[in-house]
CSV table of C-alpha atoms and ligand atoms in Angstrom, one decimal:
chain,number,residue,atom,x,y,z
A,157,MET,CA,-17.2,19.0,13.4
A,158,SER,CA,-16.5,16.0,11.1
A,159,LEU,CA,-20.9,16.3,10.4
A,160,SER,CA,-20.7,19.9,10.3
A,161,GLY,CA,-23.9,20.8,8.9
A,162,LYS,CA,-25.1,17.1,6.8
A,163,LYS,CA,-28.5,16.4,7.2
A,164,ILE,CA,-29.3,13.4,8.1
A,165,LEU,CA,-32.6,11.8,8.0
A,166,ILE,CA,-32.8,8.0,10.3
A,167,ALA,CA,-35.3,6.1,9.6
A,168,VAL,CA,-36.3,3.2,12.3
A,169,SER,CA,-37.8,0.5,11.8
A,170,GLY,CA,-39.1,-2.0,14.5
A,171,GLY,CA,-36.4,-4.4,16.1
A,172,ILE,CA,-35.1,-3.9,19.6
A,173,ALA,CA,-31.8,-2.8,18.1
A,174,ALA,CA,-34.3,0.5,18.3
A,175,TYR,CA,-32.9,1.1,20.9
A,176,LYS,CA,-29.4,1.9,20.5
A,177,ILE,CA,-30.8,4.6,17.7
A,178,HIS,CA,-30.3,6.8,20.7
A,179,PHE,CA,-26.5,7.1,20.9
A,180,LEU,CA,-26.4,7.7,17.4
A,181,ILE,CA,-28.5,10.6,17.5
A,182,ARG,CA,-26.3,12.3,20.3
A,183,ASP,CA,-23.0,11.1,18.1
A,184,PHE,CA,-24.7,12.8,15.1
A,185,ILE,CA,-25.4,16.2,16.9
A,186,LYS,CA,-22.1,16.2,19.0
A,187,LYS,CA,-20.4,16.5,15.4
A,188,GLY,CA,-22.9,19.4,13.9
A,189,ALA,CA,-24.8,17.4,11.9
A,190,GLU,CA,-28.8,18.0,11.7
A,191,VAL,CA,-30.9,15.2,12.5
A,192,GLN,CA,-34.2,13.8,11.6
A,193,VAL,CA,-36.0,10.6,13.0
A,194,ILE,CA,-38.9,8.9,11.3
A,195,MET,CA,-40.3,5.8,12.4
A,196,THR,CA,-42.7,3.3,11.3
A,197,PRO,CA,-45.6,2.9,13.8
A,198,ASP,CA,-43.8,-0.8,15.1
A,199,ALA,CA,-40.7,1.2,16.0
A,200,GLU,CA,-43.5,3.0,18.7
A,201,GLN,CA,-43.1,-0.4,20.6
A,202,PHE,CA,-39.6,-0.4,21.0
A,203,VAL,CA,-38.3,3.3,21.3
A,204,THR,CA,-41.1,6.8,22.3
A,205,LYS,CA,-41.1,9.5,19.7
A,206,LEU,CA,-40.3,11.8,23.5
A,207,SER,CA,-36.8,10.3,24.2
A,208,ILE,CA,-35.7,10.5,20.3
A,209,SER,CA,-37.2,14.3,19.5
A,210,THR,CA,-35.9,15.3,22.9
A,211,LEU,CA,-32.2,14.0,21.5
A,212,SER,CA,-33.0,14.6,18.2
A,213,LYS,CA,-34.5,18.4,18.3
A,214,LYS,CA,-36.9,17.8,15.5
A,215,PRO,CA,-40.2,16.4,16.0
A,216,VAL,CA,-40.5,12.7,15.0
A,217,TYR,CA,-43.0,11.1,12.8
A,218,THR,CA,-44.7,8.3,12.1
A,219,ASP,CA,-47.3,8.6,9.5
A,220,PHE,CA,-48.5,11.0,7.3
A,221,TYR,CA,-51.4,13.0,9.5
A,222,GLY,CA,-50.3,16.1,11.4
A,223,ASP,CA,-52.1,18.4,13.7
A,224,ASN,CA,-54.9,20.7,13.0
A,225,GLY,CA,-55.6,19.0,9.3
A,226,THR,CA,-52.1,19.3,8.5
A,227,TRP,CA,-50.1,16.5,6.7
A,228,ASN,CA,-45.8,15.3,7.4
A,229,SER,CA,-44.5,15.8,3.6
A,230,HIS,CA,-42.4,12.6,2.8
A,231,VAL,CA,-41.2,14.6,-0.1
A,232,GLU,CA,-40.2,17.5,1.9
A,233,LEU,CA,-38.6,15.5,4.3
A,234,ALA,CA,-36.7,12.9,1.1
A,235,LEU,CA,-35.4,15.9,-0.1
A,236,TRP,CA,-34.0,17.9,2.9
A,237,ALA,CA,-31.8,14.9,3.7
A,238,ASP,CA,-28.1,14.8,2.4
A,239,ILE,CA,-28.3,11.3,3.4
A,240,MET,CA,-31.1,8.6,4.6
A,241,LEU,CA,-29.9,5.9,7.0
A,242,VAL,CA,-32.4,3.0,7.7
A,243,ALA,CA,-31.6,1.9,11.5
A,244,PRO,CA,-32.5,-0.9,12.3
A,245,CYS,CA,-33.8,-2.3,9.4
A,246,THR,CA,-35.4,-5.0,9.6
A,247,ALA,CA,-36.8,-7.7,7.4
A,248,ASN,CA,-40.5,-6.3,6.6
A,249,THR,CA,-39.0,-3.0,6.0
A,250,LEU,CA,-36.0,-4.4,4.1
A,251,SER,CA,-39.2,-6.2,1.9
A,252,LYS,CA,-40.6,-3.1,1.6
A,253,MET,CA,-38.0,-0.9,0.2
A,254,VAL,CA,-37.2,-3.3,-2.2
A,255,HIS,CA,-40.4,-3.6,-3.5
A,256,GLY,CA,-41.9,-1.2,-3.2
A,257,MET,CA,-44.5,-1.8,-0.6
A,258,CYS,CA,-45.3,1.8,-0.3
A,259,ASP,CA,-47.9,1.4,2.7
A,260,ASN,CA,-46.1,3.9,5.8
A,261,LEU,CA,-44.5,6.9,5.8
A,262,VAL,CA,-41.3,4.9,6.2
A,263,ILE,CA,-41.1,3.7,2.8
A,264,ALA,CA,-43.0,6.4,1.3
A,265,THR,CA,-40.0,8.8,2.2
A,266,TYR,CA,-37.6,6.2,1.3
A,267,MET,CA,-39.0,6.2,-2.4
A,268,SER,CA,-39.1,10.2,-2.7
A,269,ALA,CA,-35.6,10.0,-1.7
A,270,LYS,CA,-32.8,10.8,-3.9
A,271,CYS,CA,-29.9,10.9,-1.5
A,272,PRO,CA,-27.8,8.3,-0.8
A,273,VAL,CA,-29.2,5.2,1.4
A,274,PHE,CA,-27.4,3.1,4.0
A,275,ILE,CA,-28.9,0.3,5.5
A,276,ALA,CA,-28.2,-1.6,9.4
A,277,PRO,CA,-30.4,-4.7,9.1
A,278,ALA,CA,-31.4,-6.3,12.5
A,279,MET,CA,-32.8,-9.2,12.6
A,280,ASP,CA,-32.6,-12.9,14.2
A,281,LEU,CA,-29.8,-15.4,13.2
A,282,ASP,CA,-32.5,-16.9,11.2
A,283,MET,CA,-34.3,-14.1,9.5
A,284,TYR,CA,-30.7,-12.6,8.7
A,285,ALA,CA,-29.6,-16.1,7.1
A,286,HIS,CA,-32.7,-16.6,5.6
A,287,PRO,CA,-32.8,-16.6,1.5
A,288,SER,CA,-35.3,-13.8,0.8
A,289,THR,CA,-33.3,-11.8,3.3
A,290,LYS,CA,-30.4,-12.4,1.5
A,291,ARG,CA,-31.8,-11.6,-2.0
A,292,ASN,CA,-33.2,-8.5,-0.6
A,293,ILE,CA,-30.1,-7.3,0.6
A,294,GLU,CA,-28.4,-7.7,-2.9
A,295,LEU,CA,-31.6,-6.2,-4.5
A,296,ALA,CA,-30.4,-3.2,-2.2
A,297,GLU,CA,-27.0,-3.4,-3.1
A,298,SER,CA,-27.9,-3.3,-6.5
A,299,PHE,CA,-29.7,-0.2,-6.3
A,300,GLY,CA,-26.4,0.9,-5.3
A,301,HIS,CA,-27.1,1.8,-1.3
A,302,VAL,CA,-25.1,0.9,1.0
A,303,ILE,CA,-25.4,-2.3,3.9
A,304,ILE,CA,-23.7,-1.9,7.1
A,305,PRO,CA,-23.9,-6.0,7.7
A,306,ALA,CA,-25.4,-6.7,10.6
A,307,GLU,CA,-22.9,-7.9,13.6
A,308,ASN,CA,-21.9,-11.8,14.9
A,309,GLY,CA,-22.9,-11.8,18.6
A,310,GLU,CA,-25.6,-12.9,21.5
A,311,LEU,CA,-29.7,-11.6,19.2
A,312,ALA,CA,-32.8,-10.9,21.5
A,313,SER,CA,-34.0,-14.4,21.0
A,314,GLY,CA,-30.9,-15.9,23.0
A,315,LEU,CA,-29.8,-17.6,19.9
A,316,ILE,CA,-26.0,-16.3,19.0
A,317,GLY,CA,-24.9,-15.8,15.7
A,318,GLN,CA,-24.9,-12.7,12.8
A,319,GLY,CA,-28.1,-10.6,12.7
A,320,ARG,CA,-27.4,-7.8,15.5
A,321,MET,CA,-27.2,-3.9,14.2
A,322,SER,CA,-23.8,-3.1,14.0
A,323,GLU,CA,-23.1,-1.0,17.1
A,324,PRO,CA,-23.5,2.9,16.8
A,325,GLU,CA,-19.7,3.5,16.3
A,326,THR,CA,-19.5,1.1,13.3
A,327,ILE,CA,-23.0,3.1,11.6
A,328,ALA,CA,-21.4,6.3,12.5
A,329,LYS,CA,-17.9,5.5,11.4
A,330,ALA,CA,-19.5,4.1,7.7
A,331,ILE,CA,-21.5,8.0,7.7
A,332,GLU,CA,-18.2,9.6,8.3
A,333,ASP,CA,-16.1,8.3,6.1
A,334,PHE,CA,-19.0,9.3,3.1
A,335,PHE,CA,-19.0,12.4,4.1
A,336,ASN,CA,-15.2,12.9,4.6
A,337,SER,CA,-14.1,10.6,1.5
A,338,ASP,CA,-11.7,12.5,-0.9
A,339,THR,CA,-11.0,9.5,-3.0
A,340,LYS,CA,-11.1,11.0,-6.7
A,341,LYS,CA,-12.8,8.2,-8.8
A,342,THR,CA,-9.5,7.8,-11.3
A,343,LEU,CA,-10.0,3.9,-12.4
A,344,GLU,CA,-13.8,4.8,-12.9
A,345,GLY,CA,-14.5,2.6,-16.0
A,346,LYS,CA,-11.4,0.9,-15.7
A,347,THR,CA,-11.3,-3.3,-14.3
A,348,VAL,CA,-8.9,-4.1,-12.4
A,349,LEU,CA,-7.9,-7.9,-11.6
A,350,ILE,CA,-6.2,-9.0,-8.6
A,351,THR,CA,-4.5,-11.7,-7.2
A,352,ALA,CA,-3.9,-12.1,-3.3
A,353,GLY,CA,-3.3,-14.7,-0.7
A,354,PRO,CA,-1.4,-17.6,-0.2
A,355,THR,CA,-2.0,-20.9,-2.7
A,356,TYR,CA,-2.2,-24.6,-1.1
A,357,GLU,CA,-1.1,-27.0,-2.9
A,358,ALA,CA,-2.5,-30.2,-1.9
A,359,ILE,CA,0.4,-33.6,-1.2
A,360,ASP,CA,-2.9,-36.0,-0.4
A,361,PRO,CA,-6.3,-35.4,0.9
A,362,VAL,CA,-5.6,-33.5,4.4
A,363,ARG,CA,-1.9,-32.2,3.6
A,364,PHE,CA,-1.0,-29.7,1.6
A,365,ILE,CA,2.3,-27.5,0.5
A,366,GLY,CA,1.8,-23.8,1.5
A,367,ASN,CA,2.8,-20.2,2.8
A,368,HIS,CA,2.3,-17.8,5.7
A,369,SER,CA,1.0,-14.7,3.0
A,370,SER,CA,-1.8,-13.3,4.5
A,371,GLY,CA,-3.9,-11.8,1.6
A,372,LYS,CA,-4.1,-8.8,3.7
A,373,MET,CA,-2.1,-6.8,0.5
A,374,GLY,CA,-4.2,-7.9,-1.5
A,375,PHE,CA,-7.8,-7.3,-0.1
A,376,SER,CA,-6.5,-3.8,1.0
A,377,LEU,CA,-5.2,-3.0,-2.7
A,378,ALA,CA,-9.1,-4.6,-3.6
A,379,GLU,CA,-10.9,-1.9,-1.4
A,380,GLU,CA,-9.0,1.2,-2.4
A,381,ALA,CA,-9.3,0.2,-6.2
A,382,SER,CA,-13.0,-0.1,-5.6
A,383,LYS,CA,-13.1,3.3,-3.6
A,384,ARG,CA,-11.6,4.7,-6.6
A,385,GLY,CA,-14.4,3.5,-8.8
A,386,ALA,CA,-12.8,-0.1,-10.6
A,387,LYS,CA,-14.4,-3.0,-11.0
A,388,VAL,CA,-12.7,-5.2,-9.2
A,389,ILE,CA,-12.1,-9.1,-9.9
A,390,LEU,CA,-10.4,-10.5,-6.9
A,391,ILE,CA,-8.9,-14.0,-7.3
A,392,SER,CA,-8.2,-15.0,-4.1
A,393,GLY,CA,-6.4,-18.4,-2.7
A,394,PRO,CA,-6.8,-19.2,1.1
A,395,SER,CA,-7.1,-16.2,3.4
A,396,SER,CA,-9.1,-14.7,5.9
A,397,GLU,CA,-10.1,-11.8,4.7
A,398,LYS,CA,-13.3,-10.5,3.6
A,399,THR,CA,-14.9,-8.0,1.4
A,400,ASP,CA,-17.9,-6.8,1.2
A,401,HIS,CA,-17.4,-4.0,-1.5
A,402,LYS,CA,-20.1,-4.4,-4.1
A,403,ASN,CA,-17.6,-3.2,-7.0
A,404,ILE,CA,-15.1,-6.1,-5.4
A,405,GLU,CA,-16.2,-9.6,-7.2
A,406,LEU,CA,-14.3,-12.0,-5.1
A,407,HIS,CA,-12.8,-15.9,-6.3
A,408,LYS,CA,-11.8,-17.9,-4.3
A,409,VAL,CA,-9.5,-20.6,-5.2
A,410,THR,CA,-6.9,-23.3,-3.6
A,411,SER,CA,-4.4,-24.0,-6.1
A,412,ALA,CA,-1.5,-22.0,-8.3
A,413,LYS,CA,-3.3,-24.2,-11.1
A,414,GLU,CA,-6.7,-23.1,-10.1
A,415,MET,CA,-5.6,-19.7,-9.6
A,416,LEU,CA,-4.5,-19.4,-13.1
A,417,GLU,CA,-7.7,-20.8,-14.9
A,418,LYS,CA,-9.4,-18.0,-12.5
A,419,VAL,CA,-7.0,-15.3,-14.1
A,420,PHE,CA,-7.2,-16.0,-17.4
A,421,GLU,CA,-11.1,-16.7,-16.9
A,422,PHE,CA,-11.0,-12.5,-16.9
A,423,TYR,CA,-7.5,-11.4,-18.4
A,424,ASP,CA,-9.3,-9.7,-21.4
A,425,LYS,CA,-11.2,-7.6,-19.5
A,426,ALA,CA,-8.9,-6.2,-17.4
A,427,ASP,CA,-7.1,-3.3,-17.7
A,428,ILE,CA,-4.9,-3.2,-14.8
A,429,GLY,CA,-3.5,-6.7,-13.1
A,430,ILE,CA,-1.6,-6.6,-10.1
A,431,ALA,CA,-0.3,-9.9,-8.9
A,432,SER,CA,0.1,-9.6,-5.2
A,433,ALA,CA,-0.3,-13.3,-4.6
A,434,ALA,CA,2.8,-15.9,-2.7
A,435,VAL,CA,1.9,-18.9,-5.1
A,436,ALA,CA,3.4,-21.5,-4.4
A,437,ASP,CA,6.6,-22.1,-6.8
A,438,TYR,CA,6.4,-25.4,-6.6
A,439,ALA,CA,4.0,-28.7,-6.0
A,440,PRO,CA,3.6,-32.4,-5.6
A,441,LYS,CA,3.5,-33.7,-8.7
A,442,GLU,CA,1.5,-36.6,-7.5
A,443,VAL,CA,-1.1,-36.1,-5.1
A,444,ALA,CA,-1.7,-39.3,-2.9
A,445,LYS,CA,-5.7,-40.7,-3.3
A,446,GLU,CA,-5.1,-42.0,0.6
A,447,LYS,CA,-3.7,-40.1,3.1
A,448,ILE,CA,-0.2,-40.7,3.4
A,449,LYS,CA,0.6,-43.0,6.6
A,450,LYS,CA,3.8,-43.0,8.3
A,451,ASN,CA,5.4,-45.7,8.3
A,452,ASP,CA,8.7,-45.1,6.9
A,453,ASP,CA,11.4,-42.7,8.4
A,454,HIS,CA,12.0,-41.1,5.6
A,455,LEU,CA,9.6,-39.7,2.7
A,456,THR,CA,10.2,-37.9,-0.5
A,457,ILE,CA,8.1,-36.1,-2.0
A,458,GLU,CA,8.7,-34.7,-5.3
A,459,LEU,CA,8.0,-31.3,-6.5
A,460,VAL,CA,6.9,-29.9,-9.4
A,461,LYS,CA,7.6,-26.3,-11.0
A,462,ASN,CA,4.0,-24.6,-10.8
A,463,PRO,CA,2.5,-22.4,-13.7
A,464,ASP,CA,4.3,-18.7,-13.4
A,465,ILE,CA,0.7,-16.9,-13.2
A,466,LEU,CA,2.3,-13.6,-13.7
A,467,LYS,CA,5.0,-14.4,-16.1
A,468,THR,CA,2.6,-15.7,-18.3
A,469,MET,CA,0.2,-12.7,-17.6
A,470,GLY,CA,2.9,-10.7,-19.5
A,471,GLU,CA,3.5,-13.0,-22.2
A,472,LYS,CA,0.0,-12.7,-23.1
A,473,LYS,CA,-0.2,-8.7,-22.5
A,474,THR,CA,-2.2,-6.8,-25.3
A,475,HIS,CA,-3.4,-3.7,-23.1
A,476,GLN,CA,-2.8,-4.3,-19.6
A,477,PHE,CA,-0.7,-2.7,-17.2
A,478,LEU,CA,0.7,-5.1,-15.1
A,479,VAL,CA,2.0,-4.7,-11.9
A,480,GLY,CA,4.5,-7.1,-9.8
A,481,PHE,CA,5.3,-7.9,-6.5
A,482,ALA,CA,8.5,-9.1,-5.2
A,483,LEU,CA,9.7,-10.5,-1.8
A,484,GLU,CA,13.0,-10.8,-1.3
A,485,THR,CA,15.7,-11.5,1.3
A,486,GLN,CA,18.9,-10.1,-0.7
A,487,ASN,CA,20.0,-8.2,-3.7
A,488,GLU,CA,16.6,-7.0,-3.5
A,489,GLU,CA,16.6,-4.3,-6.2
A,490,GLU,CA,18.7,-6.3,-8.5
A,491,ASN,CA,16.1,-9.0,-8.4
A,492,ALA,CA,13.2,-6.5,-8.4
A,493,LYS,CA,13.9,-5.2,-11.2
A,494,ALA,CA,15.2,-8.7,-13.4
A,495,LYS,CA,11.8,-9.6,-12.8
A,496,LEU,CA,10.4,-6.5,-14.4
A,497,GLU,CA,12.2,-7.0,-17.6
A,498,LYS,CA,11.6,-10.8,-17.6
A,499,LYS,CA,7.8,-11.1,-16.4
A,500,ASN,CA,6.9,-8.1,-19.0
A,501,LEU,CA,5.6,-6.1,-16.0
A,502,ASN,CA,4.6,-2.2,-16.3
A,503,MET,CA,5.8,-1.7,-12.6
A,504,ILE,CA,6.9,-3.7,-9.9
A,505,VAL,CA,6.3,-3.4,-5.8
A,506,LEU,CA,9.6,-4.6,-3.6
A,507,ASN,CA,9.1,-5.1,-0.1
A,508,SER,CA,12.2,-6.8,1.7
A,509,LEU,CA,12.1,-9.5,4.6
A,510,ARG,CA,14.8,-7.6,5.7
A,511,ASP,CA,12.8,-4.4,6.4
A,512,GLU,CA,10.9,-5.0,10.2
A,513,GLY,CA,7.3,-4.7,9.8
A,514,ALA,CA,7.6,-5.1,5.8
A,515,GLY,CA,6.1,-8.7,4.0
A,516,PHE,CA,3.7,-11.3,4.2
A,517,LYS,CA,1.8,-11.6,7.8
A,518,ASN,CA,2.0,-7.8,9.1
A,519,GLU,CA,-0.6,-5.4,9.2
A,520,THR,CA,2.4,-2.9,7.8
A,521,ASN,CA,4.9,-2.7,4.8
A,522,LYS,CA,7.3,-1.1,3.2
A,523,ILE,CA,7.8,-0.9,-0.3
A,524,LYS,CA,9.8,0.4,-3.4
A,525,ILE,CA,8.9,1.0,-6.6
A,526,PHE,CA,10.5,0.5,-9.7
A,527,THR,CA,8.8,1.3,-13.2
A,528,PRO,CA,11.8,0.8,-16.5
A,529,THR,CA,12.9,4.0,-15.5
A,530,GLU,CA,11.9,5.3,-12.1
A,531,LYS,CA,12.2,4.3,-8.8
A,532,LYS,CA,10.7,5.5,-5.7
A,533,GLU,CA,10.8,4.5,-2.1
A,534,PHE,CA,8.2,4.7,0.8
A,535,GLU,CA,8.0,5.1,4.1
A,536,LEU,CA,6.8,1.9,6.5
A,537,LYS,CA,3.0,1.8,6.9
A,538,SER,CA,-0.5,0.4,7.4
A,539,LYS,CA,-1.7,-2.0,4.2
A,540,ASP,CA,-4.1,0.4,3.7
A,541,GLU,CA,-1.6,3.5,3.1
A,542,VAL,CA,0.4,0.9,1.0
A,543,ALA,CA,-2.5,0.4,-1.2
A,544,LYS,CA,-2.9,3.9,-1.8
A,545,ASP,CA,0.2,4.7,-2.7
A,546,ILE,CA,0.5,1.8,-5.2
A,547,LEU,CA,-2.4,3.3,-6.8
A,548,ASP,CA,-1.5,6.6,-6.9
A,549,PHE,CA,1.6,5.2,-8.9
A,550,VAL,CA,-0.6,3.2,-10.9
A,551,ASP,CA,-2.4,6.4,-11.8
A,552,THR,CA,0.6,9.0,-12.4
A,553,GLN,CA,1.5,6.1,-14.7
A,554,LEU,CA,-1.6,5.7,-16.4
A,555,LEU,CA,-1.6,9.4,-17.1
A,556,LYS,CA,1.2,8.9,-19.2
B,936,C5P,O1,9.4,-14.8,-8.9
B,936,C5P,P1,8.5,-14.6,-8.2
B,936,C5P,O2,7.7,-15.5,-7.5
B,936,C5P,O3,9.5,-13.8,-6.8
B,936,C5P,O4,7.5,-13.1,-8.5
B,936,C5P,C1,6.8,-12.8,-7.5
B,936,C5P,C2,5.5,-12.3,-8.4
B,936,C5P,O5,5.1,-12.9,-9.4
B,936,C5P,C3,4.2,-12.1,-7.9
B,936,C5P,O6,4.0,-10.6,-7.9
B,936,C5P,C4,3.4,-13.0,-7.8
B,936,C5P,O7,2.4,-12.6,-7.4
B,936,C5P,C5,3.7,-13.4,-9.2
B,936,C5P,N1,3.9,-14.9,-9.1
B,936,C5P,C6,3.1,-15.2,-10.4
B,936,C5P,N2,3.0,-16.9,-10.4
B,936,C5P,C7,3.7,-17.3,-9.9
B,936,C5P,C8,4.6,-16.8,-8.9
B,936,C5P,C9,4.6,-15.6,-8.7
B,936,C5P,O8,1.7,-14.8,-10.3
B,936,C5P,N3,3.8,-18.7,-9.8
């Protein structure tokens, strides 16, 4: 059982999403965990102690005072737990947690806890979007807590938007991943700079030259590097990928020139540079100030070469370990090896457009890695798995 012997302390606060907590308790118990539930006084308006204690097989506490002059020790509860989950976490409870407003059993227990804390916020659209909530979430993250972000959908008020507590399966997955993660912190203390996505080169105010890169490979690399303990600076062109890992600093750019500038704002600090962006090789010489009219049968746009960001990183390399990508359609291996040398890289990842499932828009990739002296081939895998292979390879190179 995936949660066998784990002690999970769930704090329920007073939101309509409290009804979902029953499913979560049942799931945790089924997977072998011990579950202790505490609630804020308001939570009792939404769920009963009886229904919860029946599922958790333990008494549910809402205040410090037990029967016959006994008391419910928040310190014991806190020290018992392997993890604490606050779900649903209302705006009120979140605010009390981050500001130390200790006026109930839940907050006193939270403030006595030494274990990792997971928070699943739930509130109405405008409350979730309010600057004070945003700041409180940032504060909670800065304490090292894990936020399981609210989801989009229909809210109790009838409004539609972000604010719904994550589904029990999503919360359970975050907690199981935490317990089952055997990721070694091989990149602790290192800064990894990653470029991702396409670049868009403006033709006029509404048109651009771009490509089909999704940014997925770069975002997977960023997630995996941050799991290994690195601080990640992720510089991405236009991409719909998202990340909310607390160790990833995301900088969005549009054009190759902007990407170059951003890269060199941080390059000195980087220990490892990974260029997975599909940077446009050429950009229009002039950007038309107004939308170009379709008056003529032919239109000629003069293109000029963009800066080669990775090549410039290679030229300015002092201590950085540099990884490039090569997406080739012919003479793949020769071209990749030539790039490795020409751009002064430590390692290059080749994906061939001839391999089905490899390259730009796919969820999967099939790669070969080259260093000046080695070559390693990999099977077709998801981009998350490929990111692990790439960083495993980087790890072995750094140990040499
Ligand atoms: O020379 P080519 O574009 O094939 O090289 C690909 C590698 O160089 C990728 O790692 C890509 O991110 C990087 N690159 C870059 N700036 C460019 C073109 C490519 O950083 N202008």
